[in-house]
Amino acid sequence: MHIVVCIKQVPDSAQIRIHPVTNTIMRQGVPAIINPFDLFSLEEALRLKDKVGARVTVLTMGPPMAEASLRKALSLGADDAVLLTDRKFAGSDTLATSYALTSAIQKLAEEEPVDIVFCGKQTVDGDTAQVGPGIATRLGFEQLTYITKIEDLDIASKEIVVQRRSEGGVQVLKTRLPCMITMLEGTNTIRFGKMDDLFRAARYDLKTWSRDFTGAEEGRVGLKGSPTVVSKVFVPKPRAEKARMIQAETDTPDAQAAAAIDAIFGAQPKLADDLLARAAAGL
């Protein structure tokens, strides 16, 4: 069984700053980390490796500095790592990124067929949650998103059973491989790397692939292949209003609720009339 885990190196969201003039993310001096959501998918892939003996390949697209994230994934137990890097990939949006990653996965499949692709639910810098589904669509894989647990994996029949979180509760889904899975955050606990894996990650001869090597069409990656462009990133203006304390006659929940309701209607004089009108109209 061959599992591919797509990860992304992102700025540490806890230390991101926005330039006050250009309204763009200031990346200088901000440490880069593996996208936190990707770590849950990586851990789940490694658990399947421990259970069924799968081979785990980690794939990322980014500048040469993204090598650090791949070595981190190798130190946790991944078997192989591929860095997809080329100036022609620069400026790729989610459409172009999913296409480039798909081209690399297809290249990997030439050596060994890919059974499962893991992706993070979303990235902390883009928050689109589009790349994983985009890869599944291009590969023609079954798409399993917002997964909380992998209940069963039958290699002989190539079937997988998972739990998926939905608005109505939890769905139990069964499908055939190959498939693409995005894991929800908090679904597992990220392991610590073993000493042998740490040494292997440091010595590993990282595979670096260009656009030409993967066979991706030049017009479908980078700015040329990106129909969307981020015009600016900005920080919401702080609210000037100050919070005020609402005093209730007593500390009972009913008294506190009544005081809060009186304060709301006092601040919004028309609200009571609007609610009465909607109630009269049966809305």
Tab-separated table of C-alpha atoms in Angstrom:
chain	number	residue	atom	x	y	z
A	1	MET	CA	0.000	0.000	0.000
A	2	HIS	CA	1.282	3.441	-0.954
A	3	ILE	CA	0.086	6.560	0.913
A	4	VAL	CA	0.906	10.119	-0.144
A	5	VAL	CA	0.576	12.944	2.380
A	6	CYS	CA	0.425	16.492	1.008
A	7	ILE	CA	1.749	19.090	3.430
A	8	LYS	CA	2.454	22.810	3.238
A	9	GLN	CA	4.995	24.999	4.966
A	10	VAL	CA	3.222	28.067	6.369
A	11	PRO	CA	4.151	31.039	8.573
A	12	ASP	CA	3.511	30.456	12.267
A	13	SER	CA	0.072	32.030	12.621
A	14	ALA	CA	0.803	32.988	16.224
A	15	GLN	CA	3.557	35.336	15.038
A	16	ILE	CA	2.141	36.717	11.777
A	17	ARG	CA	2.220	40.479	11.357
A	18	ILE	CA	0.525	42.663	8.740
A	19	HIS	CA	2.428	45.535	7.112
A	20	PRO	CA	0.663	48.772	8.115
A	21	VAL	CA	1.121	50.371	4.679
A	22	THR	CA	0.944	47.563	2.111
A	23	ASN	CA	-1.546	45.417	4.086
A	24	THR	CA	0.379	42.266	3.177
A	25	ILE	CA	1.725	39.495	5.409
A	26	MET	CA	5.205	40.270	6.740
A	27	ARG	CA	7.054	36.960	6.470
A	28	GLN	CA	10.474	38.274	7.436
A	29	GLY	CA	11.449	37.037	10.853
A	30	VAL	CA	8.351	34.822	11.124
A	31	PRO	CA	9.228	31.130	11.644
A	32	ALA	CA	7.830	28.613	9.157
A	33	ILE	CA	6.088	25.457	10.350
A	34	ILE	CA	4.161	22.537	8.898
A	35	ASN	CA	0.534	23.542	8.482
A	36	PRO	CA	-1.033	22.329	11.765
A	37	PHE	CA	-3.994	20.673	10.023
A	38	ASP	CA	-1.602	18.645	7.841
A	39	LEU	CA	0.002	17.111	10.931
A	40	PHE	CA	-3.215	15.293	11.863
A	41	SER	CA	-3.363	13.732	8.391
A	42	LEU	CA	0.325	12.821	8.557
A	43	GLU	CA	-0.176	11.130	11.933
A	44	GLU	CA	-3.146	9.146	10.589
A	45	ALA	CA	-1.082	8.007	7.603
A	46	LEU	CA	1.712	6.897	9.927
A	47	ARG	CA	-0.792	4.956	12.041
A	48	LEU	CA	-1.930	3.108	8.915
A	49	LYS	CA	1.718	2.418	8.160
A	50	ASP	CA	2.161	0.906	11.626
A	51	LYS	CA	-1.017	-1.149	11.189
A	52	VAL	CA	-0.732	-2.503	7.635
A	53	GLY	CA	2.863	-1.795	6.645
A	54	ALA	CA	2.152	0.951	4.127
A	55	ARG	CA	4.785	3.125	2.497
A	56	VAL	CA	4.297	6.836	3.282
A	57	THR	CA	5.543	9.523	0.896
A	58	VAL	CA	5.320	13.183	1.910
A	59	LEU	CA	4.853	15.778	-0.829
A	60	THR	CA	4.991	19.562	-0.700
A	61	MET	CA	5.160	22.403	-3.194
A	62	GLY	CA	7.108	25.494	-2.230
A	63	PRO	CA	10.476	27.260	-2.216
A	64	PRO	CA	13.706	25.406	-1.342
A	65	MET	CA	13.271	26.383	2.329
A	66	ALA	CA	10.260	24.007	2.471
A	67	GLU	CA	12.829	21.220	2.720
A	68	ALA	CA	12.791	21.752	6.496
A	69	SER	CA	9.129	20.709	6.725
A	70	LEU	CA	9.769	17.571	4.698
A	71	ARG	CA	12.657	16.561	6.945
A	72	LYS	CA	10.411	17.145	9.951
A	73	ALA	CA	7.855	14.744	8.422
A	74	LEU	CA	10.620	12.204	7.771
A	75	SER	CA	11.740	12.472	11.393
A	76	LEU	CA	8.222	11.493	12.474
A	77	GLY	CA	8.334	8.293	10.436
A	78	ALA	CA	7.555	9.028	6.774
A	79	ASP	CA	9.488	6.864	4.306
A	80	ASP	CA	10.088	9.251	1.391
A	81	ALA	CA	9.754	12.959	0.656
A	82	VAL	CA	9.423	15.022	-2.521
A	83	LEU	CA	9.873	18.782	-2.825
A	84	LEU	CA	8.045	20.242	-5.787
A	85	THR	CA	9.862	23.505	-6.421
A	86	ASP	CA	10.199	25.708	-9.481
A	87	ARG	CA	9.942	29.453	-10.112
A	88	LYS	CA	7.174	28.623	-12.576
A	89	PHE	CA	5.014	27.495	-9.643
A	90	ALA	CA	5.228	30.917	-7.981
A	91	GLY	CA	1.895	32.657	-7.486
A	92	SER	CA	-0.185	29.490	-7.837
A	93	ASP	CA	-3.706	29.710	-6.417
A	94	THR	CA	-5.611	26.667	-5.191
A	95	LEU	CA	-6.562	25.608	-8.733
A	96	ALA	CA	-2.979	25.701	-9.987
A	97	THR	CA	-1.640	24.191	-6.773
A	98	SER	CA	-3.978	21.201	-6.908
A	99	TYR	CA	-3.003	20.656	-10.539
A	100	ALA	CA	0.736	20.783	-9.763
A	101	LEU	CA	0.396	18.400	-6.819
A	102	THR	CA	-1.741	16.049	-8.911
A	103	SER	CA	0.976	15.959	-11.572
A	104	ALA	CA	3.526	15.011	-8.914
A	105	ILE	CA	1.257	12.307	-7.449
A	106	GLN	CA	0.758	10.841	-10.921
A	107	LYS	CA	4.539	10.793	-11.304
A	108	LEU	CA	4.858	8.949	-8.007
A	109	ALA	CA	2.206	6.475	-9.148
A	110	GLU	CA	4.386	5.492	-12.094
A	111	GLU	CA	6.763	3.905	-9.583
A	112	GLU	CA	4.096	2.527	-7.225
A	113	PRO	CA	0.305	3.006	-7.478
A	114	VAL	CA	-1.097	5.429	-4.902
A	115	ASP	CA	-3.910	4.049	-2.743
A	116	ILE	CA	-4.621	6.942	-0.379
A	117	VAL	CA	-3.850	10.665	-0.512
A	118	PHE	CA	-4.010	12.528	2.792
A	119	CYS	CA	-4.402	16.313	2.960
A	120	GLY	CA	-5.004	18.739	5.764
A	121	LYS	CA	-8.540	20.053	6.154
A	122	GLN	CA	-7.263	23.509	5.187
A	123	THR	CA	-4.213	25.723	5.636
A	124	VAL	CA	-3.870	28.426	8.250
A	125	ASP	CA	-2.616	30.963	5.681
A	126	GLY	CA	-5.219	30.380	2.954
A	127	ASP	CA	-8.178	28.773	4.776
A	128	THR	CA	-9.827	27.694	1.507
A	129	ALA	CA	-10.039	23.898	2.043
A	130	GLN	CA	-9.948	23.548	-1.752
A	131	VAL	CA	-6.642	21.829	-2.548
A	132	GLY	CA	-7.518	18.384	-1.175
A	133	PRO	CA	-10.849	18.133	-3.024
A	134	GLY	CA	-9.156	19.559	-6.124
A	135	ILE	CA	-6.585	16.766	-6.065
A	136	ALA	CA	-9.304	14.123	-5.593
A	137	THR	CA	-11.276	15.480	-8.536
A	138	ARG	CA	-8.274	15.521	-10.858
A	139	LEU	CA	-7.176	12.026	-9.847
A	140	GLY	CA	-10.704	10.621	-9.954
A	141	PHE	CA	-10.359	9.438	-6.342
A	142	GLU	CA	-13.195	9.007	-3.872
A	143	GLN	CA	-13.331	12.077	-1.653
A	144	LEU	CA	-13.601	11.715	2.145
A	145	THR	CA	-13.495	15.074	3.933
A	146	TYR	CA	-13.816	16.111	7.601
A	147	ILE	CA	-12.907	12.608	8.755
A	148	THR	CA	-12.676	12.020	12.488
A	149	LYS	CA	-11.755	8.336	12.539
A	150	ILE	CA	-10.695	5.520	10.239
A	151	GLU	CA	-12.663	2.533	11.505
A	152	ASP	CA	-11.385	-0.159	9.174
A	153	LEU	CA	-9.076	-0.680	6.206
A	154	ASP	CA	-9.262	-3.944	4.253
A	155	ILE	CA	-6.293	-4.193	1.904
A	156	ALA	CA	-7.510	-7.392	0.265
A	157	SER	CA	-10.835	-5.916	-0.840
A	158	LYS	CA	-9.411	-2.360	-1.039
A	159	GLU	CA	-12.225	-0.975	1.103
A	160	ILE	CA	-12.106	1.645	3.833
A	161	VAL	CA	-14.645	2.608	6.511
A	162	VAL	CA	-14.472	6.058	8.090
A	163	GLN	CA	-16.412	8.367	10.371
A	164	ARG	CA	-17.193	11.811	8.986
A	165	ARG	CA	-18.417	14.782	10.963
A	166	SER	CA	-21.445	16.507	9.450
A	167	GLU	CA	-23.933	19.137	10.528
A	168	GLY	CA	-26.413	16.455	11.537
A	169	GLY	CA	-23.973	14.354	13.544
A	170	VAL	CA	-21.567	11.624	12.442
A	171	GLN	CA	-21.713	9.752	9.137
A	172	VAL	CA	-20.183	6.285	8.712
A	173	LEU	CA	-18.955	5.922	5.143
A	174	LYS	CA	-17.596	2.920	3.290
A	175	THR	CA	-15.873	3.195	-0.082
A	176	ARG	CA	-13.258	1.574	-2.242
A	177	LEU	CA	-9.683	2.694	-2.696
A	178	PRO	CA	-8.085	4.801	-4.048
A	179	CYS	CA	-9.380	7.763	-2.074
A	180	MET	CA	-8.438	11.205	-0.748
A	181	ILE	CA	-8.875	11.887	2.977
A	182	THR	CA	-8.799	15.122	4.964
A	183	MET	CA	-8.632	14.675	8.725
A	184	LEU	CA	-10.201	17.045	11.232
A	185	GLU	CA	-8.071	18.706	13.878
A	186	GLY	CA	-7.845	17.029	17.258
A	187	THR	CA	-8.616	13.576	15.873
A	188	ASN	CA	-5.296	12.109	17.013
A	189	THR	CA	-2.148	12.963	18.935
A	190	ILE	CA	0.978	13.793	16.964
A	191	ARG	CA	3.806	11.423	17.839
A	192	PHE	CA	7.384	12.255	18.749
A	193	GLY	CA	10.085	11.213	16.317
A	194	LYS	CA	12.293	8.244	17.135
A	195	MET	CA	16.044	8.742	17.290
A	196	ASP	CA	16.639	6.477	14.264
A	197	ASP	CA	14.142	8.478	12.205
A	198	LEU	CA	15.741	11.765	13.285
A	199	PHE	CA	19.128	10.620	12.021
A	200	ARG	CA	17.622	9.227	8.820
A	201	ALA	CA	15.793	12.512	8.158
A	202	ALA	CA	19.051	14.453	8.495
A	203	ARG	CA	20.863	12.160	6.033
A	204	TYR	CA	17.972	11.668	3.601
A	205	ASP	CA	18.695	12.556	-0.038
A	206	LEU	CA	15.656	14.721	-0.683
A	207	LYS	CA	13.955	14.377	-4.066
A	208	THR	CA	13.533	17.784	-5.756
A	209	TRP	CA	11.226	17.907	-8.754
A	210	SER	CA	10.680	20.727	-11.236
A	211	ARG	CA	7.654	21.466	-13.414
A	212	ASP	CA	9.356	19.875	-16.416
A	213	PHE	CA	10.067	16.677	-14.474
A	214	THR	CA	6.425	16.208	-13.437
A	215	GLY	CA	5.111	17.031	-16.904
A	216	ALA	CA	2.787	19.779	-15.664
A	217	GLU	CA	1.700	22.184	-18.371
A	218	GLU	CA	3.293	25.615	-17.962
A	219	GLY	CA	0.048	27.472	-18.647
A	220	ARG	CA	-1.754	25.674	-15.813
A	221	VAL	CA	0.606	26.511	-12.944
A	222	GLY	CA	1.866	29.718	-11.381
A	223	LEU	CA	0.235	33.049	-12.145
A	224	LYS	CA	-0.651	31.911	-15.679
A	225	GLY	CA	-2.755	29.059	-14.366
A	226	SER	CA	-4.321	30.986	-11.486
A	227	PRO	CA	-7.699	32.648	-12.166
A	228	THR	CA	-7.771	34.140	-8.645
A	229	VAL	CA	-5.380	36.704	-7.168
A	230	VAL	CA	-5.183	37.960	-3.579
A	231	SER	CA	-5.310	41.736	-3.838
A	232	LYS	CA	-4.457	42.439	-0.210
A	233	VAL	CA	-4.546	41.064	3.320
A	234	PHE	CA	-5.758	43.364	6.078
A	235	VAL	CA	-6.380	43.387	9.792
A	236	PRO	CA	-9.951	44.262	10.882
A	237	LYS	CA	-10.118	47.646	12.566
A	238	PRO	CA	-10.445	47.418	16.336
A	239	ARG	CA	-13.840	48.311	17.731
A	240	ALA	CA	-13.962	51.569	19.644
A	241	GLU	CA	-16.883	50.483	21.818
A	242	LYS	CA	-16.174	49.482	25.371
A	243	ALA	CA	-17.904	46.661	27.160
A	244	ARG	CA	-20.225	47.650	29.949
A	245	MET	CA	-21.411	45.733	32.944
A	246	ILE	CA	-25.099	44.886	33.232
A	247	GLN	CA	-26.258	44.745	36.808
A	248	ALA	CA	-29.139	42.432	37.743
A	249	GLU	CA	-31.280	42.718	40.835
A	250	THR	CA	-30.113	39.283	41.997
A	251	ASP	CA	-27.582	36.657	40.934
A	252	THR	CA	-30.234	34.205	39.711
A	253	PRO	CA	-30.148	33.188	36.021
A	254	ASP	CA	-33.673	34.557	35.447
A	255	ALA	CA	-32.775	37.966	36.847
A	256	GLN	CA	-29.560	38.145	34.861
A	257	ALA	CA	-31.349	37.127	31.646
A	258	ALA	CA	-34.079	39.731	32.244
A	259	ALA	CA	-31.460	42.443	32.821
A	260	ALA	CA	-29.621	41.475	29.605
A	261	ILE	CA	-32.858	41.526	27.583
A	262	ASP	CA	-33.817	44.935	28.997
A	263	ALA	CA	-30.376	46.267	28.052
A	264	ILE	CA	-30.685	44.937	24.493
A	265	PHE	CA	-34.107	46.448	23.942
A	266	GLY	CA	-32.930	49.675	25.533
A	267	ALA	CA	-30.032	49.935	23.076
A	268	GLN	CA	-32.243	48.941	20.104
A	269	PRO	CA	-35.567	50.799	20.512
A	270	LYS	CA	-37.001	49.496	17.227
A	271	LEU	CA	-36.175	45.857	17.933
A	272	ALA	CA	-39.327	45.165	19.981
A	273	ASP	CA	-41.600	46.591	17.258
A	274	ASP	CA	-39.807	44.594	14.576
A	275	LEU	CA	-40.152	41.351	16.549
A	276	LEU	CA	-43.836	41.979	17.201
A	277	ALA	CA	-44.423	42.703	13.501
A	278	ARG	CA	-42.643	39.476	12.463
A	279	ALA	CA	-44.617	37.484	15.008
A	280	ALA	CA	-47.901	38.957	13.719
A	281	ALA	CA	-46.892	38.064	10.171
A	282	GLY	CA	-46.120	34.480	11.233
A	283	LEU	CA	-42.432	34.760	10.402
